[in-house]
CSV table of C-alpha atoms and ligand atoms in Angstrom, one decimal:
chain,number,residue,atom,x,y,z
A,80,MET,CA,11.9,-2.0,38.9
A,81,ASP,CA,9.4,-2.1,36.0
A,82,SER,CA,8.5,-5.7,35.1
A,83,GLN,CA,9.3,-4.8,31.5
A,84,HIS,CA,13.0,-4.5,32.4
A,85,ASP,CA,12.9,-8.1,33.8
A,86,ALA,CA,11.3,-9.6,30.7
A,87,PRO,CA,13.8,-11.6,28.5
A,88,PRO,CA,15.2,-9.7,25.6
A,89,LEU,CA,14.1,-10.4,21.9
A,90,GLY,CA,16.8,-8.9,19.6
A,91,VAL,CA,15.3,-7.3,16.5
A,92,GLY,CA,17.2,-6.6,13.3
A,93,MET,CA,15.6,-4.4,10.6
A,94,VAL,CA,16.4,-4.4,6.9
A,95,GLY,CA,15.6,-1.0,5.1
A,96,TYR,CA,15.0,2.3,6.8
A,97,ALA,CA,12.9,4.4,4.4
A,98,PHE,CA,9.2,5.3,5.1
A,99,MET,CA,8.2,1.8,6.4
A,100,GLY,CA,11.5,1.4,8.3
A,101,ARG,CA,10.8,4.7,10.1
A,102,ALA,CA,7.3,3.5,11.0
A,103,HIS,CA,8.6,0.2,12.3
A,104,SER,CA,11.5,1.7,14.2
A,105,TYR,CA,9.0,4.0,16.0
A,106,ALA,CA,6.9,0.9,16.9
A,107,TRP,CA,9.9,-1.1,18.2
A,108,ARG,CA,11.0,2.0,20.3
A,109,THR,CA,7.6,2.4,21.8
A,110,VAL,CA,5.8,-1.0,22.1
A,111,ALA,CA,7.3,-2.1,25.4
A,112,ARG,CA,6.6,1.3,27.0
A,113,VAL,CA,2.8,1.0,26.2
A,114,PHE,CA,2.0,-2.7,26.4
A,115,GLN,CA,3.1,-5.2,29.1
A,116,LEU,CA,5.0,-7.8,27.0
A,117,PRO,CA,6.3,-11.2,27.8
A,118,VAL,CA,9.6,-10.3,26.1
A,119,ARG,CA,11.4,-7.0,25.7
A,120,PRO,CA,12.2,-6.1,22.1
A,121,VAL,CA,15.8,-4.8,21.8
A,122,MET,CA,16.7,-2.8,18.7
A,123,ALA,CA,19.9,-4.6,17.9
A,124,ALA,CA,20.8,-3.5,14.4
A,125,VAL,CA,19.5,-2.0,11.1
A,126,ALA,CA,20.9,-2.9,7.6
A,127,GLY,CA,21.2,-0.8,4.5
A,128,ARG,CA,23.6,-0.7,1.6
A,129,ASP,CA,25.0,2.8,2.1
A,130,ARG,CA,27.2,2.9,5.2
A,131,ALA,CA,26.9,6.6,6.0
A,132,ALA,CA,23.2,6.6,5.5
A,133,VAL,CA,22.5,3.4,7.5
A,134,GLU,CA,24.6,4.7,10.4
A,135,ALA,CA,22.7,7.9,10.4
A,136,ALA,CA,19.4,6.0,10.3
A,137,ALA,CA,20.6,3.8,13.2
A,138,HIS,CA,21.5,6.8,15.3
A,139,ARG,CA,18.3,8.7,14.4
A,140,HIS,CA,15.9,5.8,14.9
A,141,GLY,CA,17.4,4.1,17.9
A,142,TRP,CA,19.2,1.0,16.5
A,143,ALA,CA,22.3,0.0,18.5
A,144,ALA,CA,24.3,-1.0,15.4
A,145,ALA,CA,24.3,-0.7,11.6
A,146,GLU,CA,25.2,-3.3,9.0
A,147,THR,CA,25.7,-2.8,5.2
A,148,ASP,CA,24.8,-6.4,4.3
A,149,TRP,CA,21.5,-8.0,5.3
A,150,ARG,CA,23.2,-11.4,5.5
A,151,ALA,CA,25.5,-10.0,8.3
A,152,LEU,CA,22.4,-8.8,10.1
A,153,ILE,CA,20.7,-12.2,9.9
A,154,ALA,CA,23.9,-13.8,11.2
A,155,ARG,CA,24.2,-11.6,14.3
A,156,PRO,CA,23.7,-13.7,17.5
A,157,ASP,CA,21.9,-10.7,19.1
A,158,VAL,CA,19.2,-10.8,16.4
A,159,GLN,CA,16.3,-13.2,16.9
A,160,LEU,CA,13.7,-11.5,14.7
A,161,VAL,CA,14.3,-9.9,11.3
A,162,ASP,CA,12.0,-7.1,10.2
A,163,ILE,CA,12.0,-6.7,6.4
A,164,CYS,CA,11.1,-3.1,5.2
A,165,THR,CA,12.7,-3.3,1.7
A,166,PRO,CA,11.0,-3.1,-1.7
A,167,GLY,CA,9.3,-6.3,-2.8
A,168,ASP,CA,12.0,-7.6,-5.0
A,169,SER,CA,14.2,-8.6,-2.0
A,170,HIS,CA,11.5,-9.9,0.3
A,171,ALA,CA,11.7,-13.6,-0.7
A,172,GLU,CA,15.5,-13.8,-0.6
A,173,ILE,CA,15.8,-12.1,2.8
A,174,ALA,CA,12.8,-13.8,4.4
A,175,ILE,CA,13.8,-17.3,3.3
A,176,ALA,CA,17.4,-16.8,4.5
A,177,ALA,CA,16.2,-15.5,7.9
A,178,LEU,CA,13.7,-18.3,8.5
A,179,GLU,CA,16.3,-20.9,7.5
A,180,ALA,CA,18.7,-19.3,9.9
A,181,GLY,CA,16.0,-19.8,12.7
A,182,LYS,CA,15.1,-16.1,12.9
A,183,HIS,CA,11.5,-15.0,13.3
A,184,VAL,CA,10.4,-12.7,10.4
A,185,LEU,CA,8.1,-9.7,10.0
A,186,CYS,CA,7.8,-8.9,6.3
A,187,GLU,CA,6.3,-5.8,4.8
A,188,LYS,CA,3.4,-6.2,2.4
A,189,PRO,CA,2.8,-7.3,-0.3
A,190,LEU,CA,4.5,-10.5,0.7
A,191,ALA,CA,6.4,-10.8,-2.6
A,192,ASN,CA,6.4,-9.6,-6.2
A,193,THR,CA,5.1,-12.9,-7.7
A,194,VAL,CA,3.0,-15.9,-6.7
A,195,GLU,CA,6.0,-18.2,-7.2
A,196,GLU,CA,8.1,-16.2,-4.7
A,197,ALA,CA,5.2,-16.1,-2.2
A,198,GLU,CA,4.7,-19.8,-2.5
A,199,ALA,CA,8.3,-20.5,-1.7
A,200,MET,CA,8.1,-18.1,1.2
A,201,ALA,CA,5.0,-19.7,2.6
A,202,ALA,CA,6.5,-23.2,2.2
A,203,VAL,CA,9.7,-22.2,4.1
A,204,ALA,CA,7.5,-20.4,6.8
A,205,ALA,CA,5.4,-23.5,7.3
A,206,ALA,CA,8.5,-25.7,7.8
A,207,ALA,CA,10.0,-23.1,10.1
A,208,ALA,CA,6.9,-22.9,12.2
A,209,LEU,CA,7.3,-26.6,13.0
A,210,ARG,CA,10.7,-25.6,14.6
A,211,GLY,CA,9.0,-22.8,16.5
A,212,VAL,CA,10.2,-20.0,14.1
A,213,ARG,CA,7.4,-17.5,13.5
A,214,SER,CA,6.5,-15.3,10.5
A,215,MET,CA,4.0,-12.5,9.8
A,216,VAL,CA,3.1,-10.1,7.0
A,217,GLY,CA,2.8,-6.4,7.8
A,218,PHE,CA,-0.8,-5.8,6.8
A,219,SER,CA,-0.9,-3.1,9.5
A,220,TYR,CA,-4.5,-1.9,9.0
A,221,ARG,CA,-5.7,-5.1,10.6
A,222,ARG,CA,-4.4,-3.3,13.8
A,223,VAL,CA,-6.6,-0.2,13.5
A,224,PRO,CA,-8.8,-0.7,16.6
A,225,ALA,CA,-12.0,0.2,14.6
A,226,LEU,CA,-11.2,-2.4,12.0
A,227,ALA,CA,-10.4,-5.1,14.6
A,228,LEU,CA,-13.8,-4.2,16.2
A,229,ALA,CA,-15.5,-4.5,12.8
A,230,ARG,CA,-14.0,-8.0,12.5
A,231,ARG,CA,-15.3,-8.9,16.0
A,232,LEU,CA,-18.8,-7.6,15.2
A,233,ILE,CA,-18.9,-9.5,11.9
A,234,ALA,CA,-17.6,-12.7,13.5
A,235,GLU,CA,-20.3,-12.4,16.2
A,236,GLY,CA,-22.9,-12.3,13.5
A,237,ARG,CA,-24.1,-8.7,14.1
A,238,LEU,CA,-24.4,-8.1,10.3
A,239,GLY,CA,-25.9,-11.5,9.5
A,240,ALA,CA,-25.2,-13.0,6.1
A,241,LEU,CA,-22.9,-10.6,4.2
A,242,ARG,CA,-24.0,-9.3,0.9
A,243,HIS,CA,-21.7,-6.5,-0.2
A,244,VAL,CA,-18.0,-5.5,0.5
A,245,ARG,CA,-17.1,-2.1,-0.9
A,246,ALA,CA,-13.4,-1.2,-0.5
A,247,GLN,CA,-11.3,1.7,-1.8
A,248,TYR,CA,-7.8,2.8,-1.2
A,249,LEU,CA,-7.0,6.1,-3.0
A,250,GLN,CA,-3.9,8.3,-3.1
A,251,ASP,CA,-2.8,11.1,-5.5
A,252,TRP,CA,1.0,11.4,-5.1
A,253,ILE,CA,1.9,10.6,-8.7
A,254,VAL,CA,-0.7,12.7,-10.5
A,255,ASP,CA,2.0,15.1,-11.8
A,256,PRO,CA,3.5,13.5,-15.0
A,257,GLU,CA,6.9,15.0,-14.0
A,258,PHE,CA,6.9,13.0,-10.7
A,259,PRO,CA,10.0,10.8,-11.1
A,260,LEU,CA,10.2,7.1,-12.0
A,261,VAL,CA,10.8,5.9,-8.4
A,262,TRP,CA,11.1,2.1,-7.6
A,263,ARG,CA,7.3,1.9,-6.8
A,264,LEU,CA,6.7,2.6,-10.5
A,265,GLN,CA,9.0,-0.2,-11.7
A,266,ARG,CA,7.7,-3.7,-12.0
A,267,GLU,CA,11.0,-5.4,-11.4
A,268,HIS,CA,11.2,-3.7,-8.0
A,269,ALA,CA,7.6,-3.3,-6.9
A,270,GLY,CA,5.8,-6.2,-8.7
A,271,SER,CA,2.8,-4.1,-9.5
A,272,GLY,CA,1.7,-0.5,-8.9
A,273,ALA,CA,-1.4,0.7,-7.0
A,274,LEU,CA,-2.6,-2.8,-7.2
A,275,GLY,CA,0.1,-4.4,-5.0
A,276,ASP,CA,0.8,-1.3,-2.9
A,277,LEU,CA,-2.8,-0.2,-2.1
A,278,GLY,CA,-4.9,-3.0,-3.5
A,279,ALA,CA,-3.1,-5.6,-1.4
A,280,HIS,CA,-4.2,-3.8,1.8
A,281,ILE,CA,-7.9,-3.7,0.9
A,282,ILE,CA,-7.8,-7.3,-0.4
A,283,ASP,CA,-6.3,-8.5,2.9
A,284,LEU,CA,-8.8,-6.3,4.9
A,285,ALA,CA,-11.8,-7.6,3.0
A,286,GLN,CA,-10.7,-11.2,3.5
A,287,TYR,CA,-9.9,-10.6,7.2
A,288,LEU,CA,-13.3,-8.9,7.8
A,289,VAL,CA,-15.4,-11.4,5.9
A,290,GLY,CA,-13.3,-14.3,7.2
A,291,GLU,CA,-13.2,-16.0,3.8
A,292,PRO,CA,-10.8,-15.9,0.8
A,293,LEU,CA,-12.0,-14.4,-2.5
A,294,THR,CA,-12.9,-17.0,-5.0
A,295,GLY,CA,-12.5,-15.0,-8.2
A,296,VAL,CA,-12.2,-11.5,-9.7
A,297,SER,CA,-12.9,-9.5,-12.8
A,298,ALA,CA,-10.7,-6.5,-13.3
A,299,VAL,CA,-9.5,-3.4,-15.2
A,300,THR,CA,-6.2,-1.8,-14.7
A,301,GLU,CA,-4.8,1.4,-16.2
A,302,THR,CA,-1.4,3.2,-16.4
A,303,PHE,CA,-2.3,6.9,-17.1
A,304,VAL,CA,1.3,8.3,-17.3
A,305,ARG,CA,3.4,5.8,-19.2
A,306,GLU,CA,6.8,7.6,-19.1
A,307,ARG,CA,8.4,9.6,-16.4
A,308,PRO,CA,11.7,11.4,-15.7
A,309,LEU,CA,14.4,9.2,-14.2
A,310,PRO,CA,15.2,9.9,-10.6
A,311,ALA,CA,18.4,11.9,-10.2
A,312,ALA,CA,20.5,9.0,-9.0
A,313,SER,CA,19.5,6.4,-11.6
A,314,SER,CA,20.9,5.8,-15.1
A,315,GLY,CA,20.6,3.5,-18.0
A,316,LEU,CA,16.8,3.2,-18.1
A,317,ALA,CA,16.0,5.3,-21.1
A,318,ALA,CA,17.4,7.3,-23.9
A,319,VAL,CA,17.6,11.1,-23.9
A,320,ALA,CA,15.2,12.6,-26.5
A,321,ASP,CA,16.4,15.9,-28.0
A,322,GLY,CA,18.0,17.2,-24.9
A,323,ALA,CA,15.0,16.5,-22.7
A,324,ALA,CA,15.5,15.0,-19.3
A,325,PRO,CA,16.0,11.3,-19.6
A,326,ARG,CA,12.8,9.4,-19.1
A,327,GLY,CA,11.9,5.7,-18.6
A,328,PRO,CA,8.8,3.6,-19.0
A,329,VAL,CA,6.3,3.2,-16.1
A,330,THR,CA,5.9,-0.6,-16.0
A,331,VAL,CA,3.1,-0.9,-13.3
A,332,ASP,CA,-0.5,0.1,-13.1
A,333,ASP,CA,-1.6,3.5,-11.8
A,334,ALA,CA,-5.1,2.2,-10.9
A,335,ALA,CA,-6.8,-1.1,-10.5
A,336,LEU,CA,-10.5,-1.7,-10.2
A,337,PHE,CA,-12.1,-5.1,-9.8
A,338,THR,CA,-15.1,-7.0,-8.5
A,339,GLY,CA,-14.9,-10.3,-6.6
A,340,ARG,CA,-16.9,-13.0,-4.9
A,341,PHE,CA,-16.7,-14.7,-1.5
A,342,PRO,CA,-17.7,-18.3,-1.0
A,343,GLY,CA,-20.5,-17.3,1.5
A,344,GLY,CA,-22.2,-15.4,-1.3
A,345,ALA,CA,-21.1,-11.8,-0.7
A,346,VAL,CA,-20.0,-9.8,-3.7
A,347,ALA,CA,-17.2,-7.2,-3.5
A,348,SER,CA,-15.9,-4.2,-5.4
A,349,PHE,CA,-12.4,-2.8,-5.0
A,350,GLU,CA,-10.7,0.4,-6.2
A,351,ALA,CA,-7.0,1.2,-5.8
A,352,SER,CA,-5.6,4.3,-7.4
A,353,ARG,CA,-2.7,6.8,-7.1
A,354,PHE,CA,-4.6,9.2,-9.3
A,355,ALA,CA,-7.5,10.2,-7.1
A,356,THR,CA,-6.8,13.9,-6.8
A,357,GLY,CA,-7.4,15.2,-3.3
A,358,ARG,CA,-7.3,11.8,-1.8
A,359,LYS,CA,-4.0,11.5,0.2
A,360,ASN,CA,-4.4,8.1,2.0
A,361,ALA,CA,-8.1,7.4,1.8
A,362,LEU,CA,-8.9,3.9,2.7
A,363,ARG,CA,-12.6,3.2,3.0
A,364,VAL,CA,-14.5,0.0,3.6
A,365,GLU,CA,-18.3,-0.5,3.7
A,366,ILE,CA,-19.9,-3.9,4.5
A,367,ASN,CA,-23.6,-4.6,4.1
A,368,GLY,CA,-25.2,-7.7,5.7
A,369,GLU,CA,-28.8,-8.7,6.0
A,370,ARG,CA,-28.9,-7.6,9.7
A,371,GLY,CA,-26.8,-4.4,9.4
A,372,SER,CA,-23.9,-2.5,7.9
A,373,LEU,CA,-20.4,-1.2,8.9
A,374,VAL,CA,-18.5,1.7,7.5
A,375,PHE,CA,-14.9,2.6,8.1
A,376,ASP,CA,-12.8,5.6,6.8
A,377,LEU,CA,-9.1,5.8,7.6
A,378,GLU,CA,-9.3,9.6,7.7
A,379,ARG,CA,-11.5,9.2,10.8
A,380,LEU,CA,-9.8,6.1,12.1
A,381,ASN,CA,-11.1,6.3,15.6
A,382,GLU,CA,-14.6,5.8,14.4
A,383,LEU,CA,-16.7,2.9,13.2
A,384,ASN,CA,-20.2,3.5,11.8
A,385,PHE,CA,-22.7,0.8,12.5
A,386,HIS,CA,-26.3,0.5,11.2
A,387,ASP,CA,-28.4,-2.2,13.1
A,388,HIS,CA,-31.0,-3.2,10.6
A,389,THR,CA,-32.9,-5.1,13.2
A,390,GLU,CA,-33.9,-1.9,15.0
A,391,ALA,CA,-37.3,-0.3,14.5
A,392,ALA,CA,-37.2,1.5,11.1
A,393,GLY,CA,-38.4,4.8,12.6
A,394,THR,CA,-35.3,5.2,14.7
A,395,ALA,CA,-32.7,2.9,13.0
A,396,GLY,CA,-29.8,4.5,11.2
A,397,PHE,CA,-26.0,4.7,11.1
A,398,ARG,CA,-24.5,5.6,14.5
A,399,ARG,CA,-20.9,6.5,15.1
A,400,ILE,CA,-19.0,4.3,17.6
A,401,LEU,CA,-16.0,6.2,19.0
A,402,VAL,CA,-13.5,3.3,19.2
A,403,THR,CA,-11.6,4.6,22.2
A,404,GLU,CA,-13.1,2.6,25.1
A,405,PRO,CA,-10.8,0.4,27.2
A,406,GLU,CA,-12.9,-2.7,26.0
A,407,HIS,CA,-12.1,-1.9,22.4
A,408,PRO,CA,-9.2,-3.8,20.7
A,409,TYR,CA,-5.8,-2.5,21.8
A,410,LEU,CA,-7.2,0.4,23.7
A,411,GLU,CA,-6.7,-1.0,27.3
A,412,ALA,CA,-3.1,0.2,27.1
A,413,TRP,CA,-3.7,3.7,25.7
A,414,TRP,CA,-5.2,7.0,26.8
A,415,PRO,CA,-8.5,7.7,28.6
A,416,ALA,CA,-11.7,7.2,26.4
A,417,GLY,CA,-12.0,9.9,23.7
A,418,HIS,CA,-8.2,10.5,23.3
A,419,GLY,CA,-7.8,9.0,19.8
A,420,LEU,CA,-5.0,7.1,18.1
A,421,GLY,CA,-3.4,7.5,14.6
A,422,TYR,CA,-1.7,5.7,11.7
A,423,ASP,CA,1.5,5.2,13.7
A,424,HIS,CA,-0.3,3.2,16.4
A,425,THR,CA,-1.1,0.4,14.0
A,426,PHE,CA,2.6,-0.5,13.8
A,427,ILE,CA,2.9,-0.5,17.6
A,428,HIS,CA,0.0,-2.9,17.7
A,429,GLN,CA,1.5,-5.0,15.0
A,430,ALA,CA,4.8,-5.3,16.9
A,431,ARG,CA,2.9,-6.2,20.1
A,432,ASP,CA,0.9,-8.9,18.4
A,433,LEU,CA,4.0,-10.4,16.8
A,434,VAL,CA,6.2,-10.5,20.0
A,435,CYS,CA,3.3,-11.9,22.0
A,436,ALA,CA,2.9,-14.7,19.5
A,437,VAL,CA,6.6,-15.4,19.5
A,438,ALA,CA,6.8,-15.5,23.3
A,439,GLU,CA,3.7,-17.6,23.6
A,440,GLY,CA,4.8,-20.1,20.9
A,441,ARG,CA,1.8,-19.3,18.6
A,442,ASP,CA,1.7,-18.5,14.9
A,443,PRO,CA,0.9,-14.8,14.4
A,444,GLU,CA,-1.6,-13.5,11.8
A,445,PRO,CA,-1.5,-12.6,9.0
A,446,SER,CA,0.7,-15.5,8.2
A,447,PHE,CA,2.8,-16.0,5.1
A,448,ALA,CA,0.0,-18.3,3.9
A,449,ASP,CA,-2.4,-15.3,4.2
A,450,GLY,CA,0.1,-13.2,2.3
A,451,LEU,CA,0.3,-15.9,-0.4
A,452,GLN,CA,-3.5,-15.8,-0.7
A,453,VAL,CA,-3.4,-12.0,-1.3
A,454,GLN,CA,-0.7,-12.6,-3.9
A,455,ARG,CA,-2.9,-15.0,-5.7
A,456,VAL,CA,-5.7,-12.4,-5.8
A,457,LEU,CA,-3.2,-9.8,-7.1
A,458,SER,CA,-2.1,-12.2,-9.9
A,459,ALA,CA,-5.7,-13.0,-10.8
A,460,VAL,CA,-6.5,-9.3,-11.0
A,461,GLU,CA,-3.6,-8.8,-13.4
A,462,ARG,CA,-4.6,-11.8,-15.5
A,463,SER,CA,-8.2,-10.8,-15.6
A,464,ALA,CA,-7.3,-7.2,-16.7
A,465,ALA,CA,-4.9,-8.5,-19.4
A,466,GLY,CA,-7.7,-10.7,-20.7
A,467,GLY,CA,-10.3,-8.0,-21.1
A,468,SER,CA,-11.8,-8.3,-17.6
A,469,VAL,CA,-12.5,-12.0,-18.0
A,470,TRP,CA,-13.7,-13.7,-14.8
A,471,THR,CA,-10.6,-15.2,-13.2
A,472,PRO,CA,-10.8,-17.8,-10.4
A,473,VAL,CA,-8.4,-17.4,-7.4
A,474,PRO,CA,-6.7,-20.7,-6.4
A,475,GLN,CA,-8.0,-21.4,-2.9
A,476,PRO,CA,-5.8,-21.9,0.2
A,477,ASP,CA,-6.3,-25.7,0.1
A,478,GLY,CA,-4.9,-25.8,-3.4
A,479,ASP,CA,-8.3,-26.5,-5.1
A,480,ARG,CA,-9.6,-24.1,-7.7
A,481,VAL,CA,-13.1,-23.0,-6.8
A,482,ALA,CA,-15.0,-22.8,-10.1
A,483,VAL,CA,-17.3,-19.9,-9.3
A,484,ALA,CA,-18.7,-18.3,-12.5
A,485,PRO,CA,-20.3,-14.9,-12.3
A,486,ARG,CA,-24.1,-15.3,-12.1
B,200,SOE,C1,2.1,4.0,-0.4
B,200,SOE,O1,2.2,5.3,-0.5
B,200,SOE,C2,2.0,3.6,1.1
B,200,SOE,O2,3.1,4.0,1.7
B,200,SOE,C3,1.9,2.1,1.2
B,200,SOE,O3,3.1,1.5,0.8
B,200,SOE,C4,1.7,1.7,2.7
B,200,SOE,O4,1.5,0.4,2.8
B,200,SOE,C5,0.5,2.5,3.2
B,200,SOE,O5,0.4,2.3,4.6
B,200,SOE,C6,0.6,4.0,2.9
B,200,SOE,O6,0.8,4.2,1.6
């Protein structure tokens, strides 16, 4: 019999089953078939408010049972790990309840809608960790093999002292002003707009790749379309004007642009937008150091471009590393070299890293403390933009404010 079948079970319960829930379900279904794991994830139950819809989702995505109340899901004895795939306004309540009930937690990004919520979550997570209860934030792009390789190369000093971080995350799905006012465009549900949804990813990636937290930011944000038609199912958000379809205010940013500084001296620029026509899911990062540069583009996610500036100038230049060799991060379990991976694999790698940490009694990364740090940057960006792009320090993980003024 396959050793996986002998591994002890780890019951997983998931809350929410929309886009992220589908991606996570796929990962939970697949992870033990690809990686040799010390525990065997069992898809015990999924929770959602609508009984018919959640039962259909359970059936379709492979969950053994369905619950209509997330509290019932947490209380199930066959659930040891709670995977939170809901909008940000419910993350804190669900995560704290699960951790206090002794259940490990995977929480989708951004960790919360406010710094206060994230602080509470990080405090509960730190206390839970002392009891062996683990928590992790779903910054899935850390699990792109090329980006994990970039991290490895930077940590090995292959770029030398870092000078520039240039990060963009661009989409275009709400360019049409008639696109409805979905939850992602409402501050009370999403916390912020492109900033928290897309900017959170590139903030986390930049901090992960550099290995340092941002010390401060200067930002502009913009909401290009300020009113949108209400989604068919919602009501009570706005008045009907002269027989027109009811509309409601967009209460989040459509785009956020900001600069930042790292303690080691690198300067950074970030751009997150849902209005970059033609850009569907374009996440790009370039890092320049004194000894070389790295470039990553999610649309070519099996590749990492590397320029070694210590090579002779006559032949130096960017070269493409095809990140599909067995020695590359995560690749030992996949296909022969050259047979690339995709967006979906990042969620499988995330599930693998989490269950290994749980089984081995380690704290996984990114931790809730890392999620809190990203939340502090998001908040600093909003405060900077509101104050006319004023330089805004980011409180540091040790609690001290690092007073870094722009030079
Ligand atoms: C937004 O469109 C979104 O789905 C993000 O919420 C995800 O985190 C990202 O992976 C893809 O884009």
